[in-house]
Amino acid sequence: MTIELDQREDGELIGIILQAAGRGDFETMARTASEVSEMTRNWATHIPWDDLAALDGADGELARVVEDLTEMWEPAHLRNPVDPDEEYALDKNAYDFYRPAGRNLLTRTEDFYDWVQARRRTETWQYSRVLEAAPDSVAQITNDLGRRARGINFNSQDYLSFNTHPAIREAAARAMHDYGPHSAGSPMVLGNTRISDDLEAALGDLVGLDHVTLFPTGWAAGFGAVVGLVRQSDHILIDRLAHSCLQQGARAATRNVVRYEHLNVEAVRRHLTEIRATDSRNGILVVTDGLFSVDADWPDLVTLQRVCREHDATLLVDVAHDLGSMGPGGTGVLGMQGLLGEVDIVMGAFSKTFCSNGGFVASRSPALKQYVKMFGGSHFFSNALSPVQTAVVREAARIIRSPEGDVLRDRLFTAIHALRDELTGRGLTCMGEPSPIVPLLIGNEKLARTANRLLFDRGVLAFMVEFPVTPTGSSRFRLQVQAGHRPEEAREAARIIEGALADSRAYLSSAFGSAPR
Amino acid sequence: MQMYDAIVIGARCAGASTALLLARQGHRVLVVDRASFPSDVISTHFLWPHGMSYLNRWGLLDEVLAVTPAHTTVEVVNDGIRLSGSVPPELLREYFRDLHGDDSGVVQSYASVRRRVLDQILVDAAAGAGAEVRTNVTVRELIVEDGQVVGIRGRGVDGEPVEERARIVVGADGRNSFVARALDLPKYDERPRCTFAYWSYWSGFDLGPAQLHRRGRLACAVVPTNFDQNMVLVWGPSEWSREFRADVPGNYQKALDFVSPELGEVVRLKGTRQERIYGTLDQSAFLRPLHGPGWVLVGDAESAKDQCTAIGMTHAFRDAELVSAALDGWLRGTASIDEAMTGYESRRRSQNAAAYHDYVCTLAEMRPYRHDELQLFVALRGNQQETDRFIATHADVAPVSEFFQASNLFLLNDAAKESSADHPVFADFAETSRMYQQNLFA
């Protein structure tokens, strides 16, 4: 092969050609071009290396060649600077800030804050918006720059529209009148009231399990159930996408945590067999959601519960999103799979359908109930649900069980189908199954953040989720539908979202769309 | 005039492979290139295991391996944190099933093949399969009738005119694609920040598998290649390129010494440089439209990216399989051209493809690794399975989203066997980071 050790480097040659072009010295251009390596000539086939001497400037030929050579010689971004805030805001992800540097806990948060500020300045920060009035199917909000917007509201988790329901508001007012605003203590001391007992019974009836414990938040219920039951030598198998309260509970409880592939019951069976092959002494908790809040799908709970029993493992299912809003009589995914009263441990939250804060853990075992109350720190050491919250949830549970509950769920699903059909018909990708959560897959974060910015002024309130809620590169809009949404509102929202996405693609000049994996 | 099923412009990784596959499917193919072979072209000439697997699927791997060293493990050293691993075969099989519906021919090895070697093998294979190969042909014009590309005009080696027609024209002519320029195609998803890269070929040492080192904003790689030589490559942020160019051989060695003093020493004391030093910084990323009436693009012509993950040739092979499968359906009449091209496009514009584009472009900015990123590398040590998955993610075998998801990063953290105490880069991290921002060549 040819050895060309002594020849000049191509970049230098291109620099000389560009200088010669500036002087109109075509002879030097041609002579220098003959020295350019085969590598570069074969790669830069758009440069007429052999014909540089023949250029005469006619038809802008020379100008084009100079432009092409400059492209090879000078960093493009130094010639075309962009807004550094926007670049920073659109490029980074939260995981870039997860392990900060330095021994000073106060100062090492500043890099992250710089990024948040860049996103705020460019209005691509989707968090911490505030409501200006009661959220309904339409809401008025303000972003954290103080800009106000009003739009069709897919950003509130009030699936049966109880927030504006007269009976719910009446129940809250009555509890306020009877007990005052405060719960005045831990439920283990004197935080509960007579209506707390009623609520536990009503929830037990809804999920078919007799022994129910109330928690002040849904997060506390999930975290408390896991850390209350599981000890360091026990094992946890948890769906990769299970809710954060369960993931963090698992990490706090034991190092023996396996995060299994989403919904994969066969993977659970395999892991259980492996664990039981070496450990017959300790407990295994298998953890999953009923309806997954980011993908809108659900596991085969019948098989999962059976597999757990076969390996003497315990199943915990989080029904936060589906209980009340789906399934026969509002019994959620459990009712849909004929599993009422059959699952070992069921936990849920009142913040989605039940129009309040709080959560619960339910089982068939009075012993388990008493144990979790004592050892789930988030129960023992938190103040109880307030009487107003308790009364609201109890009334919500009553309506969910009544014929009116069926009517509301019908309305909810009419709006869900209208929204999904309109989005899908426009070539967009809705993930999962019809449920109050409609995840609209975007993928690319830059595209999602830009669309989110545009939507603010266009009359649709939609929450954009990205890492750590979703894996990187699979951001989406999580649209939460309410019974109060009219189908035409849902279709109008879908049209607006599609427009915002199209404009974002044009703004970013992106070829990537709302595309499947 | 003879009518071809397809004319492929460009006879290197994307073009010769597309021509080869179409010809094997029984179609009449003409492939033209302005070069004659063997010849070199700017390239990392690195093939990841899926790239090698494509060659194996096409029956060309043995011919490559007869003259090229190959390995299965790769060493990745970031600021002194060393990871060593392989792309796992099960992830490779999953990749082929997902993308092509068939996981035959998977191999776990990688290799660095000089283009004068590889492109010749590909061109010969295309000819052997029945494609008509014409070298030294410069295409000057696309023939367009009723808005549809129907053929090419150009000139041959002695200046004689060339004019040919086909049902489809495939632009496989690289990032400076003539086809794209002739059709005035826009660029999308442009990411101008990229690396400058300088490399040459050295004999005199054998360090085994490929090594990739990174420190601050600079990186280097030593990869064994043909002729008992090593490609020694250094790269850094393009905004430092002007200063680098002031003294290319001196700064080349300076960069090596900075990134890995051990490698710098090997090259200085044992190495004999066998060729000039080559370089480029024209590597900014972009996408172009994939297809239109009578034309389709493959390889760099459609999607060019920085060299920092050395994925271009592997992606060209992927495109060749995707596009030839799509075109075959159409040419046989089992699918309309719209169906065929929509199928091709859905794979090339998928969520995974977008995430990888971002991954490469962000890496190409060569910002110093953040504390958290380096800690992730520490957490990966001692966890071979996740190290392998990280390497597979880096090479675009496993989707970026499956590695960078919260539950996986938590898991890695929780299971970490080492702490940062063992790695000097963490000792005075703030000061080190500031030092990394200084242009080493200024």
mmCIF file of C-alpha atoms in Angstrom, chain A residues 1 3-5 7-11 13 35 37-40 42-46 51 68 71-78 87-88 91-92 95-101 111 240-241 251 255 257 259 441 443-444 446 467-468 471-474 509-512 515-517, chain B residues 12 34-35 39-42 98 114 116 175-176 181 187-189 191-193 198 201 227 238-239 241-242 245 248 273-278 280-282 287 349-352 354 358 365 367 370-372 375 389 400-402 404-411 413-414 429:
data_model
loop_
_atom_site.group_PDB
_atom_site.id
_atom_site.type_symbol
_atom_site.label_atom_id
_atom_site.label_comp_id
_atom_site.label_asym_id
_atom_site.label_seq_id
_atom_site.Cartn_x
_atom_site.Cartn_y
_atom_site.Cartn_z
ATOM 1 C CA MET A 1 0.000 0.000 0.000
ATOM 2 C CA ILE A 3 2.834 5.246 2.308
ATOM 3 C CA GLU A 4 2.201 8.962 2.459
ATOM 4 C CA LEU A 5 3.960 9.800 5.672
ATOM 5 C CA GLN A 7 2.303 14.718 3.088
ATOM 6 C CA ARG A 8 0.518 17.592 4.657
ATOM 7 C CA GLU A 9 -2.654 17.052 6.609
ATOM 8 C CA ASP A 10 -5.898 17.564 4.691
ATOM 9 C CA GLY A 11 -7.217 20.293 6.981
ATOM 10 C CA LEU A 13 -4.531 21.823 2.566
ATOM 11 C CA GLU A 35 -2.227 16.711 -2.536
ATOM 12 C CA SER A 37 -5.623 12.400 0.496
ATOM 13 C CA GLU A 38 -7.642 9.702 -1.201
ATOM 14 C CA MET A 39 -9.592 9.326 2.052
ATOM 15 C CA THR A 40 -10.859 12.878 1.943
ATOM 16 C CA ASN A 42 -13.549 9.874 -1.721
ATOM 17 C CA TRP A 43 -15.514 11.204 1.180
ATOM 18 C CA ALA A 44 -15.978 14.800 0.048
ATOM 19 C CA THR A 45 -17.257 13.822 -3.380
ATOM 20 C CA HIS A 46 -19.167 17.081 -3.663
ATOM 21 C CA ASP A 51 -11.639 20.779 -11.654
ATOM 22 C CA ASP A 68 -18.570 23.489 1.031
ATOM 23 C CA GLU A 71 -18.054 23.495 6.148
ATOM 24 C CA MET A 72 -15.209 20.987 6.272
ATOM 25 C CA TRP A 73 -12.736 23.418 7.761
ATOM 26 C CA GLU A 74 -14.653 25.346 10.424
ATOM 27 C CA PRO A 75 -16.880 24.094 13.238
ATOM 28 C CA ALA A 76 -20.410 24.836 12.060
ATOM 29 C CA HIS A 77 -21.750 25.744 15.475
ATOM 30 C CA LEU A 78 -19.194 28.501 15.951
ATOM 31 C CA GLU A 87 -29.869 24.107 24.098
ATOM 32 C CA TYR A 88 -29.219 23.274 27.746
ATOM 33 C CA ASP A 91 -30.706 18.511 25.890
ATOM 34 C CA LYS A 92 -30.288 17.479 29.494
ATOM 35 C CA TYR A 95 -30.688 11.720 35.485
ATOM 36 C CA ASP A 96 -27.758 13.957 34.586
ATOM 37 C CA PHE A 97 -28.125 15.469 38.036
ATOM 38 C CA TYR A 98 -28.826 12.406 40.102
ATOM 39 C CA ARG A 99 -25.376 12.004 41.646
ATOM 40 C CA PRO A 100 -24.070 15.494 42.399
ATOM 41 C CA ALA A 101 -20.431 16.233 43.178
ATOM 42 C CA ASP A 111 -25.984 22.584 38.834
ATOM 43 C CA ARG A 240 -39.909 -2.259 36.652
ATOM 44 C CA LEU A 241 -42.667 0.289 36.214
ATOM 45 C CA ARG A 251 -35.057 -0.110 48.280
ATOM 46 C CA ARG A 255 -31.111 -5.091 49.049
ATOM 47 C CA VAL A 257 -34.732 -6.469 45.022
ATOM 48 C CA ARG A 259 -37.036 -5.391 39.113
ATOM 49 C CA LEU A 441 -46.234 8.555 23.191
ATOM 50 C CA GLY A 443 -40.368 9.619 22.589
ATOM 51 C CA ASN A 444 -37.871 12.402 21.947
ATOM 52 C CA LYS A 446 -36.899 17.852 22.920
ATOM 53 C CA PHE A 467 -37.330 10.744 33.084
ATOM 54 C CA PRO A 468 -37.501 9.730 35.922
ATOM 55 C CA PRO A 471 -37.192 5.902 30.573
ATOM 56 C CA THR A 472 -35.169 8.377 28.508
ATOM 57 C CA GLY A 473 -36.228 8.643 24.912
ATOM 58 C CA SER A 474 -39.806 7.620 25.676
ATOM 59 C CA SER A 509 -36.711 20.828 12.205
ATOM 60 C CA SER A 510 -37.124 17.255 13.379
ATOM 61 C CA ALA A 511 -37.829 14.155 11.344
ATOM 62 C CA PHE A 512 -38.807 12.223 14.465
ATOM 63 C CA ALA A 515 -43.371 6.936 16.630
ATOM 64 C CA PRO A 516 -43.475 3.466 18.148
ATOM 65 C CA ARG A 517 -40.402 1.617 19.281
ATOM 66 C CA ARG B 12 -19.386 1.294 -0.379
ATOM 67 C CA ARG B 34 -16.943 7.587 -8.841
ATOM 68 C CA ALA B 35 -14.017 5.794 -7.208
ATOM 69 C CA SER B 39 -9.723 2.628 -2.150
ATOM 70 C CA ASP B 40 -9.995 4.305 1.213
ATOM 71 C CA VAL B 41 -12.424 6.819 2.517
ATOM 72 C CA ILE B 42 -12.669 8.743 5.788
ATOM 73 C CA ASP B 98 -37.086 -6.677 16.391
ATOM 74 C CA ARG B 114 -9.778 -0.849 6.484
ATOM 75 C CA ARG B 116 -9.668 -0.551 1.078
ATOM 76 C CA ARG B 175 -23.068 12.425 3.975
ATOM 77 C CA ASN B 176 -22.199 14.640 1.003
ATOM 78 C CA ARG B 181 -28.030 17.674 -3.281
ATOM 79 C CA LYS B 187 -31.616 18.457 6.622
ATOM 80 C CA TYR B 188 -33.469 17.654 9.834
ATOM 81 C CA ASP B 189 -32.410 17.201 13.438
ATOM 82 C CA ARG B 191 -26.702 18.866 15.647
ATOM 83 C CA PRO B 192 -23.734 21.014 14.678
ATOM 84 C CA ARG B 193 -21.648 20.331 17.792
ATOM 85 C CA TYR B 198 -7.392 12.725 13.884
ATOM 86 C CA TYR B 201 -1.927 3.746 11.409
ATOM 87 C CA PHE B 227 -1.811 -5.254 7.852
ATOM 88 C CA SER B 238 -14.780 20.727 17.464
ATOM 89 C CA GLU B 239 -14.387 24.114 19.151
ATOM 90 C CA SER B 241 -9.985 22.068 16.468
ATOM 91 C CA ARG B 242 -8.453 25.334 15.283
ATOM 92 C CA ARG B 245 -4.521 22.116 13.804
ATOM 93 C CA VAL B 248 -1.199 18.233 14.175
ATOM 94 C CA ARG B 273 3.644 5.455 12.037
ATOM 95 C CA GLN B 274 2.894 3.940 8.651
ATOM 96 C CA GLU B 275 0.837 6.662 7.051
ATOM 97 C CA ARG B 276 0.135 10.360 7.236
ATOM 98 C CA ILE B 277 -2.211 11.647 9.908
ATOM 99 C CA TYR B 278 -5.755 12.060 8.669
ATOM 100 C CA THR B 280 -11.847 15.715 9.950
ATOM 101 C CA LEU B 281 -14.305 17.846 11.843
ATOM 102 C CA ASP B 282 -17.082 17.821 9.273
ATOM 103 C CA LEU B 287 -31.163 13.445 8.963
ATOM 104 C CA ARG B 349 -37.691 6.998 12.447
ATOM 105 C CA SER B 350 -38.705 4.970 15.481
ATOM 106 C CA GLN B 351 -38.554 6.100 19.067
ATOM 107 C CA ASN B 352 -35.404 4.008 19.544
ATOM 108 C CA ALA B 354 -34.529 9.068 17.837
ATOM 109 C CA ASP B 358 -29.760 12.128 20.741
ATOM 110 C CA GLU B 365 -20.361 17.506 22.329
ATOM 111 C CA ARG B 367 -18.521 17.839 27.606
ATOM 112 C CA ARG B 370 -20.391 14.923 35.178
ATOM 113 C CA HIS B 371 -19.866 13.497 38.639
ATOM 114 C CA ASP B 372 -23.054 11.439 38.378
ATOM 115 C CA GLN B 375 -20.343 7.418 39.434
ATOM 116 C CA ARG B 389 -25.875 -3.983 28.536
ATOM 117 C CA VAL B 400 -31.241 3.611 25.152
ATOM 118 C CA SER B 401 -34.501 3.737 27.092
ATOM 119 C CA GLU B 402 -34.001 0.302 28.591
ATOM 120 C CA PHE B 404 -31.531 4.823 31.182
ATOM 121 C CA GLN B 405 -34.685 4.211 33.159
ATOM 122 C CA ALA B 406 -35.102 5.145 36.787
ATOM 123 C CA SER B 407 -35.565 1.646 38.164
ATOM 124 C CA ASN B 408 -32.441 0.415 36.370
ATOM 125 C CA LEU B 409 -30.276 3.297 37.572
ATOM 126 C CA PHE B 410 -31.582 2.795 41.129
ATOM 127 C CA LEU B 411 -30.781 -0.873 40.863
ATOM 128 C CA ASN B 413 -26.743 2.256 42.538
ATOM 129 C CA ASP B 414 -28.064 -0.136 45.134
ATOM 130 C CA PHE B 429 -13.605 16.820 41.347
#
